[in-house]
Each structure stands twice: as structure tokens, then as C-alpha cells.
Coordinates of C-alpha atoms and ligand atoms in Angstrom, one line a residue:
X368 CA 300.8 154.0 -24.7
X369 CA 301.7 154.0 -21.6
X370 CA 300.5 151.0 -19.2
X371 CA 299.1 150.5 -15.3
X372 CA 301.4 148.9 -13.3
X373 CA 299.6 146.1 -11.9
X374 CA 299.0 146.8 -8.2
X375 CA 296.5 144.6 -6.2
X376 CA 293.2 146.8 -6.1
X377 CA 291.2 145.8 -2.8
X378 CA 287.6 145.5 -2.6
X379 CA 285.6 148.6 -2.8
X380 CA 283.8 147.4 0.7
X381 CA 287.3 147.0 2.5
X382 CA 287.7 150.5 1.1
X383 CA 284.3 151.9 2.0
X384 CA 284.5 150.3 5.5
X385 CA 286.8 152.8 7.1
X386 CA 285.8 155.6 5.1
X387 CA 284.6 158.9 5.8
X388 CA 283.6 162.1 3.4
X389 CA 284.8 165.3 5.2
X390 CA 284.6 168.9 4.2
X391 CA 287.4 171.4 5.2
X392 CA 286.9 175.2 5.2
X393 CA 289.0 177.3 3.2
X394 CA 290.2 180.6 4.0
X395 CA 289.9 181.7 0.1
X396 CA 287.8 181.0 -2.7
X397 CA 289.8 177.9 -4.6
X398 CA 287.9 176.6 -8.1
X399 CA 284.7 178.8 -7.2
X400 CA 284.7 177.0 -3.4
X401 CA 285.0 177.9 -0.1
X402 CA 285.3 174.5 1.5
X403 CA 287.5 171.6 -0.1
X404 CA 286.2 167.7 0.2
X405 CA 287.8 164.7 0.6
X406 CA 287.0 160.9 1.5
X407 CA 289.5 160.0 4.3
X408 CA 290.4 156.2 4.4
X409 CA 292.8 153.7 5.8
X410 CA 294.4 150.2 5.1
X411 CA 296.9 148.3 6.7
X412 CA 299.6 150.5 5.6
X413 CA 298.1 154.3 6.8
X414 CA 295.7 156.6 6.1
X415 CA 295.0 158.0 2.4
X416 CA 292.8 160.7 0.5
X417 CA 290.6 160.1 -2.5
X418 CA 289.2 163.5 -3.5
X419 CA 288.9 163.9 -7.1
X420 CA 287.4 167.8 -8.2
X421 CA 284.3 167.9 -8.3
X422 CA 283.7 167.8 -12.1
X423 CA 285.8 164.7 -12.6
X424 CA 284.1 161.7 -14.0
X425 CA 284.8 157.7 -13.1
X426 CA 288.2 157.8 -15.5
X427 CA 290.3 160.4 -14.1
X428 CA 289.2 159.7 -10.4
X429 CA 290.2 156.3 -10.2
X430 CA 294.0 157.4 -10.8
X431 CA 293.2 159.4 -7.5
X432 CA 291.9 156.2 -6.7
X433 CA 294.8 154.4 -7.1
X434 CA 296.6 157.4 -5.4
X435 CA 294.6 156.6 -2.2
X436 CA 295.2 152.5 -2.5
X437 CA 298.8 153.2 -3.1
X438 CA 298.9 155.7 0.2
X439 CA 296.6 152.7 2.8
X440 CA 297.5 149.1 1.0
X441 CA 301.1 149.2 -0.7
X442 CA 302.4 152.0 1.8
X443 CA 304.4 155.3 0.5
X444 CA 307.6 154.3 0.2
X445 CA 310.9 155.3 2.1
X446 CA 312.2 158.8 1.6
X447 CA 315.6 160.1 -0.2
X448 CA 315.5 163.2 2.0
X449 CA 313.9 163.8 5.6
X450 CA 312.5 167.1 4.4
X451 CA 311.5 169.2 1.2
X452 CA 312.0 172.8 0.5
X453 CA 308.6 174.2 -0.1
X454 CA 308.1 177.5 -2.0
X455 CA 305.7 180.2 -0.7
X456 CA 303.0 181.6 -3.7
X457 CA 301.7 185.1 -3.9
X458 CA 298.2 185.6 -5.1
X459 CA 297.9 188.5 -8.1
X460 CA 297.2 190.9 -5.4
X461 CA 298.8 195.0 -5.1
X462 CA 302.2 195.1 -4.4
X463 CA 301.0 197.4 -1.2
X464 CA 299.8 193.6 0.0
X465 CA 302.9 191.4 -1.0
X466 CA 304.7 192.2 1.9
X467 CA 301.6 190.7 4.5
X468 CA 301.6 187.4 2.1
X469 CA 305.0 187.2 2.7
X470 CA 305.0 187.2 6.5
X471 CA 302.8 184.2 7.0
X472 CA 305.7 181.8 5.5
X473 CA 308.3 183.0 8.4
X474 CA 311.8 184.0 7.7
X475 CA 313.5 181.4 5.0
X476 CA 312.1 181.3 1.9
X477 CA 313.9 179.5 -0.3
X478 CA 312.0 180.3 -3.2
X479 CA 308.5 182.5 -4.1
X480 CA 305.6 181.3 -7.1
X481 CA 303.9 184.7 -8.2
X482 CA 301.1 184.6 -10.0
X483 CA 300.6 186.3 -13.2
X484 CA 298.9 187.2 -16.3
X485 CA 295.3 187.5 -14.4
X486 CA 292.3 188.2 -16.2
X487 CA 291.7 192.2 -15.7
X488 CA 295.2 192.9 -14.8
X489 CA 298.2 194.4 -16.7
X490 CA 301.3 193.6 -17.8
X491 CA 302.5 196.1 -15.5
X492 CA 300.6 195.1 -12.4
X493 CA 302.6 192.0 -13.2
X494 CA 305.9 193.4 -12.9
X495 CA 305.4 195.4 -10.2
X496 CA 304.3 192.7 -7.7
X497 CA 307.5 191.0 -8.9
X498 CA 309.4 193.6 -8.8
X499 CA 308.5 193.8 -5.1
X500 CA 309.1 190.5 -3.8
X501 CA 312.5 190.9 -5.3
X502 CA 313.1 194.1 -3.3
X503 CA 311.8 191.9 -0.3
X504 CA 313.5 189.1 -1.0
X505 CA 317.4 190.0 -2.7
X506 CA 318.0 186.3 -2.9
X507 CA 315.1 183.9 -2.9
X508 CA 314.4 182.2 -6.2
X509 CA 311.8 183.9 -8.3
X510 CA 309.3 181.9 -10.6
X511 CA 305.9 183.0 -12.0
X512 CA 302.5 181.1 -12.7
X513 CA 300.6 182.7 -15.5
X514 CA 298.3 179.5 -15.3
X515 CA 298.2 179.3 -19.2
X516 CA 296.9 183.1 -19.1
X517 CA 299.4 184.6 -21.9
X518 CA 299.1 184.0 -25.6
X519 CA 302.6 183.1 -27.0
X520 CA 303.2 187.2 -28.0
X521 CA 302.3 188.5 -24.7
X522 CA 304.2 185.7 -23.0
X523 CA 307.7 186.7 -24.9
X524 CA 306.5 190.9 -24.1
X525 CA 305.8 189.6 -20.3
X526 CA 308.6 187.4 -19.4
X527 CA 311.1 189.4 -21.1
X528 CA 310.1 192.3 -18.5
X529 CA 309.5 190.0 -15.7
X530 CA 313.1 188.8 -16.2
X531 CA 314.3 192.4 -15.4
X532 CA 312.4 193.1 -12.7
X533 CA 313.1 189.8 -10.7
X534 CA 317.1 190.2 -12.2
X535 CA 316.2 186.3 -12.8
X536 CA 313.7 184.1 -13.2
X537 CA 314.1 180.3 -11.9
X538 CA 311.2 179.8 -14.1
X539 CA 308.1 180.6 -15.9
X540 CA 305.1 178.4 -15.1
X541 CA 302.9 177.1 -18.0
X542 CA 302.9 180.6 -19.4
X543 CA 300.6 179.3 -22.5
X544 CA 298.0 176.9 -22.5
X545 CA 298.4 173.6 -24.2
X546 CA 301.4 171.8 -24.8
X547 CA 302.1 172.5 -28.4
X548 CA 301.9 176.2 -27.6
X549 CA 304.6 175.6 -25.1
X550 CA 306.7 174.2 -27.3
X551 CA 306.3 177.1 -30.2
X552 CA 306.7 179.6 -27.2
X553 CA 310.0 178.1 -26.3
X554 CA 311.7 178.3 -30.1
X555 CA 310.3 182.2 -29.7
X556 CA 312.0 183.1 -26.4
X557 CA 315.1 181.5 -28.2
X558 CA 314.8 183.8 -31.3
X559 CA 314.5 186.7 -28.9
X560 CA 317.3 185.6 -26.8
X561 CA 315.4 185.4 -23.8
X562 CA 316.7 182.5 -21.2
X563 CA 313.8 181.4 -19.2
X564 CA 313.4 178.2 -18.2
X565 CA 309.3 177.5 -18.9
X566 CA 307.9 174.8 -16.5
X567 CA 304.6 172.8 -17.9
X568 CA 301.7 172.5 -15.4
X569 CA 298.1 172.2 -16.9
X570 CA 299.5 170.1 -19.8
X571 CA 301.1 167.6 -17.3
X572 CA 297.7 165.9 -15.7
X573 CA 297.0 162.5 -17.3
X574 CA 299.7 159.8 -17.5
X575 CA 300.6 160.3 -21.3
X576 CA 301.6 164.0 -20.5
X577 CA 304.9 163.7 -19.2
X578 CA 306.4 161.7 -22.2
X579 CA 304.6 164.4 -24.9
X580 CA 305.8 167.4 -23.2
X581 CA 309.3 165.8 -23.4
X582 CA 309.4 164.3 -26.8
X583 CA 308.3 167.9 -28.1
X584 CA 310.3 169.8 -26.2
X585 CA 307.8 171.9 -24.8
X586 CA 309.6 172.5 -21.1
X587 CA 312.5 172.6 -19.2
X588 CA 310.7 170.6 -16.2
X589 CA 307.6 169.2 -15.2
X590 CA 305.0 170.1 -12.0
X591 CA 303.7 166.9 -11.2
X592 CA 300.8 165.9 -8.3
X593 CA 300.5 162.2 -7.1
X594 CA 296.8 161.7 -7.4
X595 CA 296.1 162.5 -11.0
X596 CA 299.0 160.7 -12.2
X597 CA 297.9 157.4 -10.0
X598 CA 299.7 157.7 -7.1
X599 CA 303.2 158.1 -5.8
X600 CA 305.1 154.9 -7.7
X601 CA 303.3 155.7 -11.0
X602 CA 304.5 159.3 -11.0
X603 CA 308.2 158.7 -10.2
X604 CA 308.2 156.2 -13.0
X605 CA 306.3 158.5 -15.4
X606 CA 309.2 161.2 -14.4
X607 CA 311.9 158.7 -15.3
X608 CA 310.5 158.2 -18.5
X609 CA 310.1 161.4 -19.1
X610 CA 313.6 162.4 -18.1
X611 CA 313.1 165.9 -17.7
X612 CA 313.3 167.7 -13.5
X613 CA 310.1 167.7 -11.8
X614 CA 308.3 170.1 -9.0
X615 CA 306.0 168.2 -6.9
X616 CA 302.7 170.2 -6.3
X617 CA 299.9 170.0 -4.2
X618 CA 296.2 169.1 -5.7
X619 CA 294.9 171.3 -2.5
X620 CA 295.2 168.0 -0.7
X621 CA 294.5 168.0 3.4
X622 CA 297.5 166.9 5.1
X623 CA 296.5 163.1 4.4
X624 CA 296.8 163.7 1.1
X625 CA 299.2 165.9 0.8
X626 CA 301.5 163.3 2.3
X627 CA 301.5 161.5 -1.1
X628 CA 303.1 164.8 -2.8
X629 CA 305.6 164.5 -0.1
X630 CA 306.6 161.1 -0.5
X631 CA 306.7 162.0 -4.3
X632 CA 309.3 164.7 -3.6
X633 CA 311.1 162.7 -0.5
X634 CA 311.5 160.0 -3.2
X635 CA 312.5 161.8 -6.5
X636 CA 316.5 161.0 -7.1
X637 CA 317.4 164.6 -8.5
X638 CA 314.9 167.7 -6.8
X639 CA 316.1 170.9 -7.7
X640 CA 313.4 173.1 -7.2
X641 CA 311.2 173.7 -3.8
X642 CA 308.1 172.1 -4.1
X643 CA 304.4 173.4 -4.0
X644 CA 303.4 171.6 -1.3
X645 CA 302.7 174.5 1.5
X646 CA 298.8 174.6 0.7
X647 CA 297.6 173.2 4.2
X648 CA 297.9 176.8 5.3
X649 CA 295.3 178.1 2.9
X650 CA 292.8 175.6 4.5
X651 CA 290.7 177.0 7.7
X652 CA 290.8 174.2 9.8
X653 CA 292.9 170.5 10.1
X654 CA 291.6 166.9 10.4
X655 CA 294.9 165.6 12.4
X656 CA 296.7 167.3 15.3
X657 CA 300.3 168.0 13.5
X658 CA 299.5 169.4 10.2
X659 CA 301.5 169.3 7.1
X660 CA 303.0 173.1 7.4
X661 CA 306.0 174.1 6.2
X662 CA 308.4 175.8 8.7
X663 CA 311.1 178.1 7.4
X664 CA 310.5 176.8 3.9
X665 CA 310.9 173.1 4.8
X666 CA 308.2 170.9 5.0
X667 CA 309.5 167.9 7.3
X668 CA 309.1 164.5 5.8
X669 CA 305.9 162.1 8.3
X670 CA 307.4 158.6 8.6
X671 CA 306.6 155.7 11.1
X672 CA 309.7 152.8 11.2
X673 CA 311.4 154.3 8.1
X674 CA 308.5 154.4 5.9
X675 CA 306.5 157.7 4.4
X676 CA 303.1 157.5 6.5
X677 CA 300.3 159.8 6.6
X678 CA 299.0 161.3 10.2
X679 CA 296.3 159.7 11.5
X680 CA 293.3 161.7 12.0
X681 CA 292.5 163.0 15.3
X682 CA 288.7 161.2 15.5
X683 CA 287.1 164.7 17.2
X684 CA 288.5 166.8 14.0
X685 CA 286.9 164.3 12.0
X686 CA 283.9 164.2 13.4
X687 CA 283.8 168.1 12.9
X688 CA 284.2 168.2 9.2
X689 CA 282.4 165.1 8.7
X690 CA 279.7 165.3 5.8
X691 CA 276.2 163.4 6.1
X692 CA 273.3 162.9 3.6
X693 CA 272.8 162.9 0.1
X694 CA 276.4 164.5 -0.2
X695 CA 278.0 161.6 1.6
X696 CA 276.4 159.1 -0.7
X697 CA 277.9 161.1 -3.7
X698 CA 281.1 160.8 -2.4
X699 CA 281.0 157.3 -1.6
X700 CA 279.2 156.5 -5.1
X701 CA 282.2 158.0 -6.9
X702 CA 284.3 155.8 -4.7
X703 CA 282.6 153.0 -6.5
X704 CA 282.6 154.7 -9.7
X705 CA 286.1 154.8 -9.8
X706 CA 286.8 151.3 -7.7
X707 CA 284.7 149.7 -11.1
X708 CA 287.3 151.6 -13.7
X709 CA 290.3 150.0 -11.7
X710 CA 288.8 147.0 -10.9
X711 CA 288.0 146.2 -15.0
Ligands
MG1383 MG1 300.7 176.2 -11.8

């Protein structure tokens, strides 16, 4: 069992007061949507994001909540590092289209995320995408993301000829669904000599995750996100305890929110992997004038007087992607929703 830390939780009003529900366009499809929405807030120490999927219920949105509360009442934090080495990701897409992917993250990329194992594709289609960012890219770090796509026999088939094609994979990213499935597949690639480090990313989303995926051995490190865990303290602790290397990632945050992931990565002691926080780009359109895009693989770490802050919105973008009506109401209802689960 693992317990809340006790952080003052301000009136849902105080929260509601400054809040705004905002939709921002997306340049591709994302969990079946084309725009990604957020409530936008601020307290006395910055601005902060609350924007649970869709599907979540009260429970798991008031540890994006507490993300949020964290980010505008208690503040971020002050960083370890002024910047964070972000990876680039390439869709499952034809190794004819790798190439244009790759251009949009500019010259240094200090490492590449490909996706694998997609429904409708092959094995090979798998190893030839990789086998072309490699030819790209002689000496960026290599990992896949099969999205838990694999069962545990085509995971040890896959990643043994994956291996080969990259000459070296930094890691293999929740290649099988679960956590106990991870662990199983581990032991496998053991017996089959295979050494590839396997990364747990689906399994890691509530609080207890972390500590089960390291008491069974089921990875080699952890992707972690600041809002589902409850925010930016709560995951670094939850990392400690698990003692095993994290990757911060993204939860398709706007660059308000992403600034959590970032202060998770500025403040991790030990981060020896880029991070997947370079999403901003996928989104078609920005709520503050400096957006959270990585240049040459860096992402630079937002501060104001030595402390992580988020930037403000500009009020015009905001007014752009604002959302009205019945939707609005949603949002803010869930607000409450989720105010009442950390409130009790
Ligand atoms: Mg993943």
C-alpha cells in the first residue's frame, strides 16, 4: 500500500475561478481524436493542466488533479539539469517515409522510439523501418514501442531480429501487455541469450505499478508521466522506491502540462535515457507564445527565479481554443469530480 503524501488541496472554487477548458487541434489522429482537451488553470505558484482522457472516471483523474495542484499551489520544484534530451518517435509507417519523419526533429538526435508490432503489419515491416533509421542514423540510440502488441513468442522471434537490424537496441518498450507477462518474457530472452533491456510502459500508470514491476522483475526501467502518478513529487518518490531508471513521457500534455514531465526529468538524480517529451509538435496549434519544442534533441528546462514554472498562456491563443457549452460544463464537472476524491 502505498500512501498520498499529504499536500494542502485548495478549494475546488479557487481552482474553478481561473479556469478555462480549451481544445487544441491535432495534426494526427491520437486515441481515435483529432483535437486534445485540457482545463488550463493557475495558482499562486504558475499555471497547470488537468486533462484526464476522456474515459477516465473521478479516481484516476484526481491524481491528474493533484498533478495540476502540485504544478499552480506547491510550485514544480528546482531543476537538476537546465535541459533534457528528448527522443524523436517514428510512427509504423514505410520505410520510404522514415526519412521525412526524421527531418522535422532537426539535426541531433540523440536517440529515436520506433513503433512496432502494429496490428496489420509484419514482422518484417518491423525490421525494415528499423533497419532504416539505423542506416540514417549510424549512431543515435535505437529503442522500439510495441505498445504491448507482441505475445511473449513473437516478442523473443521480433526483438531477436530487431536487435540485428538496429546492431543494438537501447531498449524494447512494453513489448507484452501486462506486467506478469513482462516478467515471463524477460526469463525467455535470458534463455535465448538475447540482451535487451525491456522498458514497462502501460503497466506503469497507477501509483502501485512502479514497486510491482520492480519487486517481479519485470523491467530494466520504468516510463513514467507526472499526471497519472499525482504529480511531479509523487512520481520522483514512487521512482525512488522503486529503484529501478526511469524515462519521463509525455501524456500528450500542451506545453502547460507538459512542463510537469519536464520538471519530473529536470529533477530525477540519475536520467539516462532521453525522455518522451517532444509531443508539442504533433499538436496543430499552441496556447502560449514559446512552446515546449525540443531543439536539436534538447528540450530546454522553463524556470522563473530558479524554480520549474509553466508559460503563461498568451490570453488571444486561449481565447482561440477555448471550449463553451455543455462541453465546458463536462470539463469543469470532472474538475469537481475529482476535487471530491482528493478532498475525502
Ligand atoms: Mg510506450
Amino acid at each position: 500500500m502505498i500512501s498520498m503524501p499529504l499536500q494542502p488541496v485548495p478549494e475546488v472554487d479557487e481552482i474553478l475561478s481561473t479556469a478555462e477548458a480549451v481544445a487544441l487541434p491535432m495534426r494526427t489522429r491520437f486515441r481515435g481524436q483529432t483535437v486534445r482537451e485540457a482545463v488550463i488553470f493557475q495558482g499562486p505558484a504558475g499555471w497547470a493542466e488537468f486533462a484526464p482522457f476522456s474515459e477516465y472516471g473521478p479516481d484516476e483523474s484526481a491524481q491528474w488533479l493533484a498533478s495540476g495542484i502540485q504544478a499552480a499551489f506547491q510550485g514544480l520544484g528546482a531543476p537538476l539539469r537546465t535541459a533534457v534530451p528528448v527522443n524523436a518517435t517514428i510512427p509504423a509507417v514505410s520505410p520510404s517515409r522514415v526519412e521525412a519523419v526524421l527531418a522535422r526533429y532537426g539535426e541531433a538526435v540523440p536517440a529515436v522510439k520506433i513503433k512496432v508490432a502494429e496490428p496489420g503489419q509484419s514482422r518484417q515491416d518491423d525490421v525494415d523501418r528499423v533497419a532504416e533509421v539505423r542506416r540514417l542514423l549510424p549512431r543515435a540510440a535505437l529503442r522500439v514501442d510495441a505498445n504491448g502488441g507482441w505475445s511473449i513468442p513473437e516478442a523473443v522471434a521480433a526483438l531477436g531480429d530487431i536487435t540485428q537490424a538496429a546492431g543494438g537496441l537501447e531498449y524494447a518498450e512494453q513489448p507484452v501487455a501486462g506486467v506478469e507477462p513482462l516478467a515471463r518474457l524477460r526469463e525467455q530472452l535470458a534463455t535465448a541469450g538475447l540482451e535487451v533491456p525491456i522498458a514497462a510502459d502501460e503497466a506503469v500508470r497507477k501509483a502501485e505499478d512502479p514497486l510491482r514491476v520492480a519487486q517481479l522483475g519485470a523491467a530494466n526501467l520504468i516510463v513514467v508521466k507526472a499526471p497519472p502518478l499525482g504529480g511531479v513529487d509523487r512520481a520522483l518518490d514512487l521512482v525512488r522506491q522503486a529503484g529501478l531508471p526511469a524515462v519521463v513521457s509525455s501524456a500528450l500534455d500542451t506545453s502547460v502540462g507538459l512542463t510537469a514531465g519536464l520538471a519530473l526529468a529536470a529533477r530525477l538524480p540519475q536520467l539516462p535515457f532521453a525522455c518522451g517529451l517532444g509531443t508539442v509538435t504533433l499538436f496543430d496549434g499552441e496556447l502560449v507564445d514559446e512552446p515546449l519544442v525540443p531543439v536539436s534533441g534538447t528540450l530546454d528546462v522553463p524556470t522563473q527565479s530558479g524554480q520549474i514554472c509553466a508559460p503563461a498562456p498568451v490570453p488571444e491563443l486561449m481565447q482561440r481554443h477555448r471550449i463553451t457549452g455543455p462541453r465546458r460544463r463536462w470539463w469543469f464537472d470532472r474538475v469537481r469530480a475529482a476535487h471530491q476524491v482528493l478532498a475525502s
